[in-house]
XYZ file of C-alpha atoms in Angstrom:
234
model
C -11.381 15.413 -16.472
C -10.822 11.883 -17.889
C -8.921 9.284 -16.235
C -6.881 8.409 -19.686
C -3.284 9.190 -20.479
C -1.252 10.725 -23.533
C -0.974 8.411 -26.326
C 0.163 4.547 -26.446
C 3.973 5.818 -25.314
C 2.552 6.211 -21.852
C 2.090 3.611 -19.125
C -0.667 2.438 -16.464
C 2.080 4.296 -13.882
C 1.811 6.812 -15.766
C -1.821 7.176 -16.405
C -2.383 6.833 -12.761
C -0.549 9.506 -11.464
C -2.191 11.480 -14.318
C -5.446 10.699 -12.538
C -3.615 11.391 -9.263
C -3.106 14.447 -10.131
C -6.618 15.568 -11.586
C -8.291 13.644 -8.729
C -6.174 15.976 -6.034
C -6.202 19.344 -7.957
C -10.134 18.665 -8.303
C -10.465 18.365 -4.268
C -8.851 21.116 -3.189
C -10.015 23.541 -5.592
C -13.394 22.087 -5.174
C -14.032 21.164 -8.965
C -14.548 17.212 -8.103
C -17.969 17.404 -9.857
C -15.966 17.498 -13.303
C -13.680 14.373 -12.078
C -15.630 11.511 -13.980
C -16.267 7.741 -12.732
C -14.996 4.401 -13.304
C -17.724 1.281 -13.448
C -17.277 -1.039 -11.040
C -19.415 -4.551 -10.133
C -19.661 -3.990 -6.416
C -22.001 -1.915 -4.043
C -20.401 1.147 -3.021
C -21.818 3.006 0.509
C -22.853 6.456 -0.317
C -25.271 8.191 -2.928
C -24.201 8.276 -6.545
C -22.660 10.555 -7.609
C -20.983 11.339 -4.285
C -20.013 8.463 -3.753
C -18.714 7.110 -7.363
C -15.054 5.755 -7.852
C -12.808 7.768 -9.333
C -10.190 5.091 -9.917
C -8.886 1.562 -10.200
C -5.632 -0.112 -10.180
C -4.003 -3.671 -9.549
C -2.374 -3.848 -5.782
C -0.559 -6.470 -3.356
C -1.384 -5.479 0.290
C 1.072 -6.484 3.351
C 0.784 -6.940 6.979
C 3.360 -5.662 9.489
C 3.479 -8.345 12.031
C 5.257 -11.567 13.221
C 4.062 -14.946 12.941
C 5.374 -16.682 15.739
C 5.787 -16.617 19.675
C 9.093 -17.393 19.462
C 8.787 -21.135 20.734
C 10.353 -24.221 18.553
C 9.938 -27.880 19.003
C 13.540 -28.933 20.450
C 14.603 -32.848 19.542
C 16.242 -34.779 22.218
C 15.944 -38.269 21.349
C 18.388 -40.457 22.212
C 20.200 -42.732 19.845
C 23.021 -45.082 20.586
C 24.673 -47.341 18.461
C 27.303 -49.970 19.960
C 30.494 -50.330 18.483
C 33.326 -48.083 16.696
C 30.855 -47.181 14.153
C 28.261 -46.918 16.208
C 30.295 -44.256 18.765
C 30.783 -42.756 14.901
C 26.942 -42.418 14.274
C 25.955 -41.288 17.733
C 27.818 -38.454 17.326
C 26.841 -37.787 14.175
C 23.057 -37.772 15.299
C 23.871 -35.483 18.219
C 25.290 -33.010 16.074
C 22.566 -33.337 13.483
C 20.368 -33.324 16.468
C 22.310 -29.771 17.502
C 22.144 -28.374 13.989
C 18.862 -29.011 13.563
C 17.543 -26.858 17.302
C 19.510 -24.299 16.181
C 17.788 -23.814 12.876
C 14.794 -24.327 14.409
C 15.532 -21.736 16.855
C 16.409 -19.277 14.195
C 13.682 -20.010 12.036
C 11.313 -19.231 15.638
C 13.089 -16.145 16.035
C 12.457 -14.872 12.490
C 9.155 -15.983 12.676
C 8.605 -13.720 16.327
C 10.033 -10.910 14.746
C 7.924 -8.481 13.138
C 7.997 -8.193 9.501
C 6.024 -7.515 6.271
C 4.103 -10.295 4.834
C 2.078 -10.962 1.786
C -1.831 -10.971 2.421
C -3.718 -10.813 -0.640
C -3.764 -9.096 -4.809
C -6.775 -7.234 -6.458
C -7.844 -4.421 -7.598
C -7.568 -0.913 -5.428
C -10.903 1.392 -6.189
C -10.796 5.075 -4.812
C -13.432 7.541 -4.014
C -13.952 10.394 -2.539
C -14.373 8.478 1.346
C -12.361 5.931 1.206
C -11.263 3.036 -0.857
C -12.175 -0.550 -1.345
C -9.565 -3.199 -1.774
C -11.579 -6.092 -4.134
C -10.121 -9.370 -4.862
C -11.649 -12.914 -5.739
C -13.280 -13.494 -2.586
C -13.093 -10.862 -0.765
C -14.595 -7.465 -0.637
C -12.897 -4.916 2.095
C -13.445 -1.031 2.303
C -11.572 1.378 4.430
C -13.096 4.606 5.256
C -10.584 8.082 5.345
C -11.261 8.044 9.550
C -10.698 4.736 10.424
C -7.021 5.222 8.735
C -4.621 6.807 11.831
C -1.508 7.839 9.823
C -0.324 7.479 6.573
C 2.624 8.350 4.725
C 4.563 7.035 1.390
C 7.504 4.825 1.932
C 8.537 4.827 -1.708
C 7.012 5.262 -4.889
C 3.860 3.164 -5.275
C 3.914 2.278 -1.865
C 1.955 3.505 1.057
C 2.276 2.522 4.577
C -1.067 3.234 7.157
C -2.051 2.474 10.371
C -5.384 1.247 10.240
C -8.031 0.916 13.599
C -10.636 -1.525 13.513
C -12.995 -3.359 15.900
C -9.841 -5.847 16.645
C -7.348 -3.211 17.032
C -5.146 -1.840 15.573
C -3.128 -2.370 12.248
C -0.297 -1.626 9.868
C -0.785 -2.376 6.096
C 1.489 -1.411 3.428
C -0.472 -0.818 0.075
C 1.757 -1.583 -3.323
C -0.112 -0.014 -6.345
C -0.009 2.713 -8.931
C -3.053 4.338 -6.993
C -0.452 4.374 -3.977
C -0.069 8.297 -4.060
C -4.012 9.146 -4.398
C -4.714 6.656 -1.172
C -2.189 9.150 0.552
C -3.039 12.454 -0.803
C -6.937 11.633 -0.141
C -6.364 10.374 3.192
C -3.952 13.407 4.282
C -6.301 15.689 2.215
C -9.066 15.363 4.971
C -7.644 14.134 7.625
C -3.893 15.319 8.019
C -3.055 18.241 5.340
C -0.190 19.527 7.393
C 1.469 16.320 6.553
C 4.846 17.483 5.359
C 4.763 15.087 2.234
C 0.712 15.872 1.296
C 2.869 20.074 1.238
C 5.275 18.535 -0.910
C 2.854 17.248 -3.192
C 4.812 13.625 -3.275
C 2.292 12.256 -6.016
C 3.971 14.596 -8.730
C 7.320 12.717 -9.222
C 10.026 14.861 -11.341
C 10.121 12.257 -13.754
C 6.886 11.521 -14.364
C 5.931 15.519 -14.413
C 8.890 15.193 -17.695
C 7.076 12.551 -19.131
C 3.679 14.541 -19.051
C 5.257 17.875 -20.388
C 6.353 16.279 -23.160
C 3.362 14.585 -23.833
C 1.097 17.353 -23.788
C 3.815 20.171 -24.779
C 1.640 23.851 -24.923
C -1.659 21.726 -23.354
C 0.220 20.434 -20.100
C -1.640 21.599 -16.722
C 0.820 23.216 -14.490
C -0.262 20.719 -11.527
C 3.152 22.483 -9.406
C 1.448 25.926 -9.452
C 0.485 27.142 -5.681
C -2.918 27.053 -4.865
C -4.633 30.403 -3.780
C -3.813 32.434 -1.222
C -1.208 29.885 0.333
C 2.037 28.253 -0.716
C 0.801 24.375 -0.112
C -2.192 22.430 -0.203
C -4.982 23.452 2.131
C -7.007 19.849 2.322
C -10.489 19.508 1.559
């Protein structure tokens, strides 16, 4: 099985979730000898061909977490001015002064609460273990066990909870390859998940898009797979 789509009319989406689907439907019916590689420039942990990426797409990664302890630098200097006008601007100030905590204290509060931020853009490369997230000057890989829970939180994006030596983590991971992170990961180490039995990677949309593409030649990617009405994992 190739990783390529059906003709020019198609998109990188959709040429993903192609190879989505392949990849997936190769693992659990145990056919991932015919799933073929993609080069890459980096030193992957395994033996080739075991260990050979399958595929490669763009992403933007995000951290759940807040940036601040919730402190702000409060201004209380004192200014006077003598005079009419001066009564005028010292007012002024003190209400400037007054503004100004309180959008600091705002801006503290955002920055204590937890929320998604941008960490870094590359390239996503799957295998059979794991996945490597490459980008200019960095080089991370994430094995299938050191991933806690995963699940998609919308097309293209998946959400884990990561452990490492420092603790624990949440990432969210934007890229066409979203779906085959998931399915791989709940595959082996979840396949009970209710959304790997759903089979989330085949979107209705894009399963139109293929059928017309291929017409009489379209795999049926929705059929059951033996002896059981959902996936089984690998």
């Amino acid at each position: 099985m190739g990783p390529n789509g059906a003709g020019p009319q198609w998109t990188p989406r959709d040429r993903m979730l192609l190879r989505t689907a392949q990849v997936v439907h190769a693992y659990v019916h145990g056919e991932f000898d015919q799933i073929l590689p993609v080069a890459v420039d980096f030193a992957v942990d395994g033996t080739y061909p075991e260990n050979r990426i399958v595929a490669v797409a763009p992403f933007r990664l995000y951290s759940y977490e807040s940036r601040g302890d919730g402190s702000h630098a409060h201004d209380s200097r004192l200014f006077l001015a003598g005079g009419r006008t001066g009564l005028a601007l010292t007012v002024g100030a003190a209400i400037g002064r007054s503004i100004g905590n309180a959008r600091r204290r705002a801006e503290a509060a955002r920055a204590a609460a937890p929320a998604w931020h941008h960490l870094d853009d590359g390239l996503l490369c799957v295998n059979q273990y794991g996945f490597y997230l490459r980008t200019p000057r960095s080089l991370v890989g994430w094995d299938w066990r050191s991933i806690l829970e995963c699940h998609m939180a919308a097309p293209r994006r998946v959400v884990m909870l990561g452990s490492t030596p420092a603790g624990q983590c949440t990432y969210l991971i934007e890229s066409d390859l979203a779906e085959l992170v998931f399915a791989s990961w709940a595959g082996r180490r979840q396949p009970r998940h209710p959304q790997f039995l759903r089979r989330v990677w085949l979107l209705p949309d894009w399963l139109a898009r293929y059928r017309a593409a291929y017409g009489p030649r379209a795999f049926d990617f929705t059929r059951p797979y033996p002896g059981q009405a959902g996936p089984a994992g690998w």
